[in-house]
PDB file of C-alpha atoms in Angstrom:
ATOM      1  CA  UNK A   1       0.011  -0.057  -0.192  1.00  0.00           C
ATOM      2  CA  UNK A   2       0.954   3.543  -0.640  1.00  0.00           C
ATOM      3  CA  UNK A   3       0.590   5.975   2.242  1.00  0.00           C
ATOM      4  CA  UNK A   4       0.132   9.781   0.903  1.00  0.00           C
ATOM      5  CA  UNK A   5       0.289  12.678   3.279  1.00  0.00           C
ATOM      6  CA  UNK A   6      -0.590  16.189   2.377  1.00  0.00           C
ATOM      7  CA  UNK A   7       0.449  18.557   5.117  1.00  0.00           C
ATOM      8  CA  UNK A   8      -1.557  22.062   4.930  1.00  0.00           C
ATOM      9  CA  UNK A   9      -1.373  25.163   7.027  1.00  0.00           C
ATOM     10  CA  UNK A  10      -4.221  24.106   9.194  1.00  0.00           C
ATOM     11  CA  UNK A  11      -4.905  20.279   8.623  1.00  0.00           C
ATOM     12  CA  UNK A  12      -2.892  17.291   7.436  1.00  0.00           C
ATOM     13  CA  UNK A  13      -4.714  14.849   5.224  1.00  0.00           C
ATOM     14  CA  UNK A  14      -3.394  11.159   4.962  1.00  0.00           C
ATOM     15  CA  UNK A  15      -4.660   8.574   2.574  1.00  0.00           C
ATOM     16  CA  UNK A  16      -3.723   4.843   2.145  1.00  0.00           C
ATOM     17  CA  UNK A  17      -4.058   3.603  -1.389  1.00  0.00           C
ATOM     18  CA  UNK A  18      -4.534   0.001  -2.427  1.00  0.00           C
ATOM     19  CA  UNK A  19      -3.837   0.337  -6.158  1.00  0.00           C
ATOM     20  CA  UNK A  20      -5.940   3.280  -7.480  1.00  0.00           C
ATOM     21  CA  UNK A  21      -8.398   3.269  -4.517  1.00  0.00           C
ATOM     22  CA  UNK A  22      -8.280   5.040  -1.458  1.00  0.00           C
ATOM     23  CA  UNK A  23      -8.589   2.401   1.079  1.00  0.00           C
ATOM     24  CA  UNK A  24      -8.620   4.505   4.241  1.00  0.00           C
ATOM     25  CA  UNK A  25      -8.143   8.152   5.157  1.00  0.00           C
ATOM     26  CA  UNK A  26      -7.567  10.537   7.975  1.00  0.00           C
ATOM     27  CA  UNK A  27      -7.580  14.253   8.775  1.00  0.00           C
ATOM     28  CA  UNK A  28      -5.366  15.687  11.768  1.00  0.00           C
ATOM     29  CA  UNK A  29      -4.568  18.955  12.808  1.00  0.00           C
ATOM     30  CA  UNK A  30      -1.101  20.455  11.545  1.00  0.00           C
ATOM     31  CA  UNK A  31       1.064  21.112  14.388  1.00  0.00           C
ATOM     32  CA  UNK A  32       4.624  22.369  13.409  1.00  0.00           C
ATOM     33  CA  UNK A  33       5.809  21.636  17.138  1.00  0.00           C
ATOM     34  CA  UNK A  34       5.282  17.820  16.837  1.00  0.00           C
ATOM     35  CA  UNK A  35       8.618  15.885  16.592  1.00  0.00           C
ATOM     36  CA  UNK A  36       9.356  13.039  14.136  1.00  0.00           C
ATOM     37  CA  UNK A  37       8.719  10.618  17.055  1.00  0.00           C
ATOM     38  CA  UNK A  38       5.251  12.096  17.774  1.00  0.00           C
ATOM     39  CA  UNK A  39       4.418  11.926  14.225  1.00  0.00           C
ATOM     40  CA  UNK A  40       5.526   8.253  13.866  1.00  0.00           C
ATOM     41  CA  UNK A  41       3.625   7.341  16.906  1.00  0.00           C
ATOM     42  CA  UNK A  42       0.358   9.067  15.566  1.00  0.00           C
ATOM     43  CA  UNK A  43       0.794   7.353  12.076  1.00  0.00           C
ATOM     44  CA  UNK A  44       1.228   4.220  13.428  1.00  0.00           C
ATOM     45  CA  UNK A  45      -1.699   4.488  15.875  1.00  0.00           C
ATOM     46  CA  UNK A  46      -4.241   5.645  13.195  1.00  0.00           C
ATOM     47  CA  UNK A  47      -3.261   2.797  10.866  1.00  0.00           C
ATOM     48  CA  UNK A  48      -2.930   0.279  13.724  1.00  0.00           C
ATOM     49  CA  UNK A  49      -6.653   0.957  14.527  1.00  0.00           C
ATOM     50  CA  UNK A  50      -7.815  -0.553  11.218  1.00  0.00           C
ATOM     51  CA  UNK A  51      -7.627  -4.310  10.868  1.00  0.00           C
ATOM     52  CA  UNK A  52      -7.192  -4.278   6.927  1.00  0.00           C
ATOM     53  CA  UNK A  53      -4.514  -1.485   6.928  1.00  0.00           C
ATOM     54  CA  UNK A  54      -2.772  -3.304  10.009  1.00  0.00           C
ATOM     55  CA  UNK A  55      -2.417  -6.499   7.949  1.00  0.00           C
ATOM     56  CA  UNK A  56      -1.011  -4.619   5.022  1.00  0.00           C
ATOM     57  CA  UNK A  57       2.567  -3.293   4.814  1.00  0.00           C
ATOM     58  CA  UNK A  58       3.212   0.324   3.735  1.00  0.00           C
ATOM     59  CA  UNK A  59       5.219  -0.228   0.559  1.00  0.00           C
ATOM     60  CA  UNK A  60       5.843   3.418  -0.264  1.00  0.00           C
ATOM     61  CA  UNK A  61       5.271   7.063   0.958  1.00  0.00           C
ATOM     62  CA  UNK A  62       4.462  10.241  -0.908  1.00  0.00           C
ATOM     63  CA  UNK A  63       4.592  13.512   0.781  1.00  0.00           C
ATOM     64  CA  UNK A  64       3.852  17.161   0.050  1.00  0.00           C
ATOM     65  CA  UNK A  65       4.023  20.032   2.636  1.00  0.00           C
ATOM     66  CA  UNK A  66       3.044  23.781   2.967  1.00  0.00           C
ATOM     67  CA  UNK A  67       4.696  23.840   6.375  1.00  0.00           C
ATOM     68  CA  UNK A  68       8.514  23.745   6.321  1.00  0.00           C
ATOM     69  CA  UNK A  69       8.900  22.616   9.959  1.00  0.00           C
ATOM     70  CA  UNK A  70       6.616  19.695   9.638  1.00  0.00           C
ATOM     71  CA  UNK A  71       8.263  18.744   6.343  1.00  0.00           C
ATOM     72  CA  UNK A  72      11.459  18.609   8.169  1.00  0.00           C
ATOM     73  CA  UNK A  73      10.101  16.250  10.884  1.00  0.00           C
ATOM     74  CA  UNK A  74       8.546  14.028   8.038  1.00  0.00           C
ATOM     75  CA  UNK A  75      11.946  13.525   6.381  1.00  0.00           C
ATOM     76  CA  UNK A  76      13.096  12.264   9.713  1.00  0.00           C
ATOM     77  CA  UNK A  77      10.252   9.863   9.968  1.00  0.00           C
ATOM     78  CA  UNK A  78      10.855   8.321   6.657  1.00  0.00           C
ATOM     79  CA  UNK A  79      14.470   7.910   7.676  1.00  0.00           C
ATOM     80  CA  UNK A  80      13.974   6.538  10.985  1.00  0.00           C
ATOM     81  CA  UNK A  81      10.739   4.425  10.715  1.00  0.00           C
ATOM     82  CA  UNK A  82      10.338   3.710   7.188  1.00  0.00           C
ATOM     83  CA  UNK A  83      14.103   3.650   6.208  1.00  0.00           C
ATOM     84  CA  UNK A  84      13.583   0.653   3.841  1.00  0.00           C
ATOM     85  CA  UNK A  85      10.364   2.030   2.302  1.00  0.00           C
ATOM     86  CA  UNK A  86      10.478   4.033  -1.136  1.00  0.00           C
ATOM     87  CA  UNK A  87       9.738   7.684  -0.595  1.00  0.00           C
ATOM     88  CA  UNK A  88       8.978  10.595  -2.579  1.00  0.00           C
ATOM     89  CA  UNK A  89       8.745  14.341  -1.331  1.00  0.00           C
ATOM     90  CA  UNK A  90       7.256  16.860  -3.784  1.00  0.00           C
ATOM     91  CA  UNK A  91       9.844  19.443  -4.017  1.00  0.00           C
ATOM     92  CA  UNK A  92      11.995  21.129  -6.934  1.00  0.00           C
ATOM     93  CA  UNK A  93      13.676  18.247  -8.913  1.00  0.00           C
ATOM     94  CA  UNK A  94      10.757  15.796  -8.624  1.00  0.00           C
ATOM     95  CA  UNK A  95       9.027  14.717 -11.784  1.00  0.00           C
ATOM     96  CA  UNK A  96       5.472  15.755 -11.889  1.00  0.00           C
ATOM     97  CA  UNK A  97       4.876  16.172 -15.691  1.00  0.00           C
ATOM     98  CA  UNK A  98       3.057  19.634 -15.136  1.00  0.00           C
ATOM     99  CA  UNK A  99       4.616  22.470 -16.938  1.00  0.00           C
ATOM    100  CA  UNK A 100       4.192  25.575 -14.840  1.00  0.00           C
ATOM    101  CA  UNK A 101       3.790  28.830 -16.632  1.00  0.00           C
ATOM    102  CA  UNK A 102       4.407  31.355 -13.998  1.00  0.00           C
ATOM    103  CA  UNK A 103       6.815  34.236 -13.663  1.00  0.00           C
ATOM    104  CA  UNK A 104       8.730  32.241 -10.843  1.00  0.00           C
ATOM    105  CA  UNK A 105       7.524  28.519 -10.886  1.00  0.00           C
ATOM    106  CA  UNK A 106       9.323  27.833  -7.496  1.00  0.00           C
ATOM    107  CA  UNK A 107       6.620  30.126  -5.866  1.00  0.00           C
ATOM    108  CA  UNK A 108       3.977  27.725  -6.410  1.00  0.00           C
ATOM    109  CA  UNK A 109       3.026  25.475  -3.742  1.00  0.00           C
ATOM    110  CA  UNK A 110       3.538  21.846  -4.100  1.00  0.00           C
ATOM    111  CA  UNK A 111      -0.083  21.103  -3.348  1.00  0.00           C
ATOM    112  CA  UNK A 112      -1.199  23.080  -6.126  1.00  0.00           C
ATOM    113  CA  UNK A 113       0.989  21.417  -8.619  1.00  0.00           C
ATOM    114  CA  UNK A 114      -0.271  18.021  -7.336  1.00  0.00           C
ATOM    115  CA  UNK A 115      -3.758  19.392  -7.728  1.00  0.00           C
ATOM    116  CA  UNK A 116      -3.258  20.467 -11.222  1.00  0.00           C
ATOM    117  CA  UNK A 117      -1.853  16.925 -12.139  1.00  0.00           C
ATOM    118  CA  UNK A 118      -4.627  15.004 -10.504  1.00  0.00           C
ATOM    119  CA  UNK A 119      -7.304  17.469 -12.173  1.00  0.00           C
ATOM    120  CA  UNK A 120      -6.017  16.995 -15.543  1.00  0.00           C
ATOM    121  CA  UNK A 121      -5.579  13.293 -15.187  1.00  0.00           C
ATOM    122  CA  UNK A 122      -9.020  12.789 -14.043  1.00  0.00           C
ATOM    123  CA  UNK A 123     -11.042  15.369 -15.964  1.00  0.00           C
ATOM    124  CA  UNK A 124      -8.620  16.560 -18.632  1.00  0.00           C
ATOM    125  CA  UNK A 125      -8.021  20.255 -19.314  1.00  0.00           C
ATOM    126  CA  UNK A 126      -8.889  23.078 -19.422  1.00  0.00           C
ATOM    127  CA  UNK A 127      -9.979  22.996 -15.846  1.00  0.00           C
ATOM    128  CA  UNK A 128      -9.907  24.941 -12.732  1.00  0.00           C
ATOM    129  CA  UNK A 129      -9.373  23.540  -9.164  1.00  0.00           C
ATOM    130  CA  UNK A 130     -10.905  25.512  -6.216  1.00  0.00           C
ATOM    131  CA  UNK A 131      -9.353  24.288  -2.919  1.00  0.00           C
ATOM    132  CA  UNK A 132     -10.930  25.272   0.012  1.00  0.00           C
ATOM    133  CA  UNK A 133      -8.343  25.226   2.848  1.00  0.00           C
ATOM    134  CA  UNK A 134      -6.666  27.906   5.346  1.00  0.00           C
ATOM    135  CA  UNK A 135      -6.732  29.777   1.919  1.00  0.00           C
ATOM    136  CA  UNK A 136      -9.080  29.610  -0.870  1.00  0.00           C
ATOM    137  CA  UNK A 137      -7.009  28.815  -4.054  1.00  0.00           C
ATOM    138  CA  UNK A 138      -7.774  29.014  -7.639  1.00  0.00           C
ATOM    139  CA  UNK A 139      -5.608  27.052  -9.981  1.00  0.00           C
ATOM    140  CA  UNK A 140      -5.931  26.752 -13.757  1.00  0.00           C
ATOM    141  CA  UNK A 141      -4.874  24.344 -16.017  1.00  0.00           C
ATOM    142  CA  UNK A 142      -5.067  24.779 -19.765  1.00  0.00           C
ATOM    143  CA  UNK A 143      -6.058  22.046 -22.564  1.00  0.00           C
ATOM    144  CA  UNK A 144      -2.432  20.772 -22.550  1.00  0.00           C
ATOM    145  CA  UNK A 145      -2.163  20.276 -18.712  1.00  0.00           C
ATOM    146  CA  UNK A 146       0.141  23.167 -18.174  1.00  0.00           C
ATOM    147  CA  UNK A 147      -0.435  25.256 -14.942  1.00  0.00           C
ATOM    148  CA  UNK A 148      -1.171  28.555 -16.007  1.00  0.00           C
ATOM    149  CA  UNK A 149      -1.638  30.331 -12.928  1.00  0.00           C
ATOM    150  CA  UNK A 150      -4.440  31.313 -10.306  1.00  0.00           C
ATOM    151  CA  UNK A 151      -5.713  33.359  -7.441  1.00  0.00           C
ATOM    152  CA  UNK A 152      -5.432  33.132  -3.820  1.00  0.00           C
ATOM    153  CA  UNK A 153      -8.108  34.433  -1.259  1.00  0.00           C
ATOM    154  CA  UNK A 154      -8.675  34.359   2.456  1.00  0.00           C
ATOM    155  CA  UNK A 155     -10.051  31.039   3.513  1.00  0.00           C
ATOM    156  CA  UNK A 156     -13.454  30.545   5.075  1.00  0.00           C
ATOM    157  CA  UNK A 157     -12.464  29.813   8.719  1.00  0.00           C
ATOM    158  CA  UNK A 158      -9.772  32.531   8.801  1.00  0.00           C
ATOM    159  CA  UNK A 159     -12.272  35.205   7.590  1.00  0.00           C
ATOM    160  CA  UNK A 160     -14.754  33.987  10.301  1.00  0.00           C
ATOM    161  CA  UNK A 161     -12.022  34.350  12.843  1.00  0.00           C
ATOM    162  CA  UNK A 162     -10.987  37.808  11.842  1.00  0.00           C
ATOM    163  CA  UNK A 163     -14.455  38.826  12.235  1.00  0.00           C
ATOM    164  CA  UNK A 164     -14.841  37.522  15.604  1.00  0.00           C
ATOM    165  CA  UNK A 165     -11.373  39.198  16.554  1.00  0.00           C
ATOM    166  CA  UNK A 166     -11.918  42.556  14.943  1.00  0.00           C
ATOM    167  CA  UNK A 167     -15.740  43.051  15.403  1.00  0.00           C
ATOM    168  CA  UNK A 168     -16.505  44.591  18.628  1.00  0.00           C
ATOM    169  CA  UNK A 169     -20.103  43.002  18.819  1.00  0.00           C
ATOM    170  CA  UNK A 170     -19.308  40.079  16.767  1.00  0.00           C
ATOM    171  CA  UNK A 171     -18.216  36.452  17.917  1.00  0.00           C
ATOM    172  CA  UNK A 172     -16.960  33.354  16.501  1.00  0.00           C
ATOM    173  CA  UNK A 173     -19.703  31.225  14.986  1.00  0.00           C
ATOM    174  CA  UNK A 174     -20.433  27.893  13.705  1.00  0.00           C
ATOM    175  CA  UNK A 175     -19.920  27.359  10.004  1.00  0.00           C
ATOM    176  CA  UNK A 176     -23.489  26.386   9.000  1.00  0.00           C
ATOM    177  CA  UNK A 177     -26.363  27.204   6.540  1.00  0.00           C
ATOM    178  CA  UNK A 178     -28.744  29.780   8.027  1.00  0.00           C
ATOM    179  CA  UNK A 179     -32.504  29.894   7.759  1.00  0.00           C
ATOM    180  CA  UNK A 180     -32.632  32.448   5.300  1.00  0.00           C
ATOM    181  CA  UNK A 181     -30.111  34.913   3.335  1.00  0.00           C
ATOM    182  CA  UNK A 182     -31.567  37.538   5.197  1.00  0.00           C
ATOM    183  CA  UNK A 183     -30.457  36.997   8.664  1.00  0.00           C
ATOM    184  CA  UNK A 184     -32.623  37.670  11.568  1.00  0.00           C
ATOM    185  CA  UNK A 185     -29.937  37.836  14.140  1.00  0.00           C
ATOM    186  CA  UNK A 186     -26.095  38.587  14.432  1.00  0.00           C
ATOM    187  CA  UNK A 187     -25.207  35.038  14.006  1.00  0.00           C
ATOM    188  CA  UNK A 188     -27.444  34.331  10.933  1.00  0.00           C
ATOM    189  CA  UNK A 189     -26.087  37.468   9.457  1.00  0.00           C
ATOM    190  CA  UNK A 190     -22.683  36.345   9.937  1.00  0.00           C
ATOM    191  CA  UNK A 191     -23.398  32.836   8.593  1.00  0.00           C
ATOM    192  CA  UNK A 192     -25.135  34.284   5.453  1.00  0.00           C
ATOM    193  CA  UNK A 193     -22.419  36.651   4.664  1.00  0.00           C
ATOM    194  CA  UNK A 194     -19.774  33.783   5.000  1.00  0.00           C
ATOM    195  CA  UNK A 195     -21.599  31.229   3.116  1.00  0.00           C
ATOM    196  CA  UNK A 196     -23.294  33.187   0.375  1.00  0.00           C
ATOM    197  CA  UNK A 197     -20.453  35.604   0.085  1.00  0.00           C
ATOM    198  CA  UNK A 198     -17.984  33.009  -0.383  1.00  0.00           C
ATOM    199  CA  UNK A 199     -20.422  31.090  -2.875  1.00  0.00           C
ATOM    200  CA  UNK A 200     -20.541  34.452  -4.865  1.00  0.00           C
ATOM    201  CA  UNK A 201     -16.745  34.695  -4.875  1.00  0.00           C
ATOM    202  CA  UNK A 202     -16.203  31.402  -6.216  1.00  0.00           C
ATOM    203  CA  UNK A 203     -18.649  31.826  -8.894  1.00  0.00           C
ATOM    204  CA  UNK A 204     -17.338  35.648  -9.948  1.00  0.00           C
ATOM    205  CA  UNK A 205     -13.583  34.118  -9.950  1.00  0.00           C
ATOM    206  CA  UNK A 206     -14.178  31.044 -11.668  1.00  0.00           C
ATOM    207  CA  UNK A 207     -16.230  32.716 -14.439  1.00  0.00           C
ATOM    208  CA  UNK A 208     -13.538  35.494 -15.170  1.00  0.00           C
ATOM    209  CA  UNK A 209     -10.892  32.781 -15.135  1.00  0.00           C
ATOM    210  CA  UNK A 210     -12.828  30.520 -17.450  1.00  0.00           C
ATOM    211  CA  UNK A 211     -13.204  33.415 -19.981  1.00  0.00           C
ATOM    212  CA  UNK A 212      -9.310  33.990 -19.966  1.00  0.00           C
ATOM    213  CA  UNK A 213      -8.551  30.189 -20.047  1.00  0.00           C
ATOM    214  CA  UNK A 214     -10.615  28.845 -22.865  1.00  0.00           C
ATOM    215  CA  UNK A 215     -12.447  30.437 -26.048  1.00  0.00           C
ATOM    216  CA  UNK A 216     -15.514  28.697 -24.816  1.00  0.00           C
ATOM    217  CA  UNK A 217     -15.912  29.057 -21.012  1.00  0.00           C
ATOM    218  CA  UNK A 218     -18.242  26.055 -20.907  1.00  0.00           C
ATOM    219  CA  UNK A 219     -15.536  23.803 -21.827  1.00  0.00           C
ATOM    220  CA  UNK A 220     -13.745  24.483 -18.582  1.00  0.00           C
ATOM    221  CA  UNK A 221     -14.343  21.725 -15.884  1.00  0.00           C
ATOM    222  CA  UNK A 222     -14.537  23.083 -12.216  1.00  0.00           C
ATOM    223  CA  UNK A 223     -13.115  20.981  -9.591  1.00  0.00           C
ATOM    224  CA  UNK A 224     -13.764  21.545  -5.710  1.00  0.00           C
ATOM    225  CA  UNK A 225     -11.676  19.962  -3.159  1.00  0.00           C
ATOM    226  CA  UNK A 226     -10.303  20.827   0.462  1.00  0.00           C
ATOM    227  CA  UNK A 227     -11.938  20.133   3.760  1.00  0.00           C
ATOM    228  CA  UNK A 228     -14.391  23.058   3.791  1.00  0.00           C
ATOM    229  CA  UNK A 229     -15.503  22.421   0.067  1.00  0.00           C
ATOM    230  CA  UNK A 230     -18.746  20.728   1.363  1.00  0.00           C
ATOM    231  CA  UNK A 231     -19.888  23.970   2.972  1.00  0.00           C
ATOM    232  CA  UNK A 232     -20.074  25.903  -0.395  1.00  0.00           C
ATOM    233  CA  UNK A 233     -20.900  22.934  -2.777  1.00  0.00           C
ATOM    234  CA  UNK A 234     -24.532  23.648  -2.866  1.00  0.00           C
ATOM    235  CA  UNK A 235     -24.352  27.323  -3.363  1.00  0.00           C
ATOM    236  CA  UNK A 236     -21.585  27.878  -5.758  1.00  0.00           C
ATOM    237  CA  UNK A 237     -23.280  27.222  -9.210  1.00  0.00           C
ATOM    238  CA  UNK A 238     -20.120  26.944 -11.145  1.00  0.00           C
ATOM    239  CA  UNK A 239     -18.493  23.858  -9.489  1.00  0.00           C
ATOM    240  CA  UNK A 240     -18.919  20.620 -11.540  1.00  0.00           C
ATOM    241  CA  UNK A 241     -17.531  18.011  -9.447  1.00  0.00           C
ATOM    242  CA  UNK A 242     -16.355  17.565  -6.046  1.00  0.00           C
ATOM    243  CA  UNK A 243     -13.003  15.553  -5.575  1.00  0.00           C
ATOM    244  CA  UNK A 244     -12.212  15.313  -1.754  1.00  0.00           C
ATOM    245  CA  UNK A 245      -8.962  13.414  -2.429  1.00  0.00           C
ATOM    246  CA  UNK A 246      -7.621  15.339  -5.159  1.00  0.00           C
ATOM    247  CA  UNK A 247      -4.369  16.156  -3.706  1.00  0.00           C
ATOM    248  CA  UNK A 248      -3.706  12.573  -2.514  1.00  0.00           C
ATOM    249  CA  UNK A 249      -4.555  11.182  -5.972  1.00  0.00           C
ATOM    250  CA  UNK A 250      -2.090  13.576  -7.247  1.00  0.00           C
ATOM    251  CA  UNK A 251       0.451  12.497  -4.765  1.00  0.00           C
ATOM    252  CA  UNK A 252       0.007   8.779  -5.989  1.00  0.00           C
ATOM    253  CA  UNK A 253       0.599   9.939  -9.520  1.00  0.00           C
ATOM    254  CA  UNK A 254       3.767  11.768  -8.573  1.00  0.00           C
ATOM    255  CA  UNK A 255       4.941   8.614  -6.732  1.00  0.00           C
ATOM    256  CA  UNK A 256       4.235   6.569  -9.792  1.00  0.00           C
ATOM    257  CA  UNK A 257       6.194   8.807 -12.119  1.00  0.00           C
ATOM    258  CA  UNK A 258       9.214   8.916  -9.918  1.00  0.00           C
ATOM    259  CA  UNK A 259       9.256   5.205  -8.803  1.00  0.00           C
ATOM    260  CA  UNK A 260      11.723   5.413  -6.165  1.00  0.00           C
ATOM    261  CA  UNK A 261      13.954   2.367  -4.706  1.00  0.00           C
ATOM    262  CA  UNK A 262      14.912   3.938  -1.562  1.00  0.00           C
ATOM    263  CA  UNK A 263      13.700   6.481   0.916  1.00  0.00           C
ATOM    264  CA  UNK A 264      14.833   9.911   0.580  1.00  0.00           C
TER     265      UNK A 264
END
């Protein structure tokens, strides 16, 4: 089995692949203070709680990270605890097959390149990936599968937190759908502004990007991913498909392209 690890700023997503299928998956909080030993215990505990996973050996590792401190510790995990297991860490020099058409390709996060690879593999280009994480990112892939650029907006959770901190009479709220668009109290008003405001943001940005990406904007597939995607799916009219494990699928594809013989 292949263990894939996507370290985001807020959450880390793990997936265990049996061939092309996700056999098991987990989400944990991203904590830069965790040591390699703590991470190893956490990984082994998660996998050890599932009989099917426990009986199958991890035969490969694929990792991408937006948090350098965590990536450093994960390198140590692969060395100390999975030393005989082939490992791929997505970083400069690793083959992804994605041509990055940016002013400075090294600026683009590894997870965004991996998402572009997976989206093109699953749905073809042109396409747009909307990833609902700490930030909401929009990534454009042309018909040839090239990464051509994107947009970055504040994420849903950090926007809610900012309102609670900076608003004198506002507070943190549950991210849930309100009874009506026109809120009847402060909580519902904030929920409405967040939910429908972000849905409108998604639709507006996607429509503008699609017009730049293709002669016929209707040819552009829009794929949503990320932990907060389900909150907006029912309200953003431009999203065509929800693929919750898009980054993990991309990591599997990167691993297959590089086919290591020993841990990095």
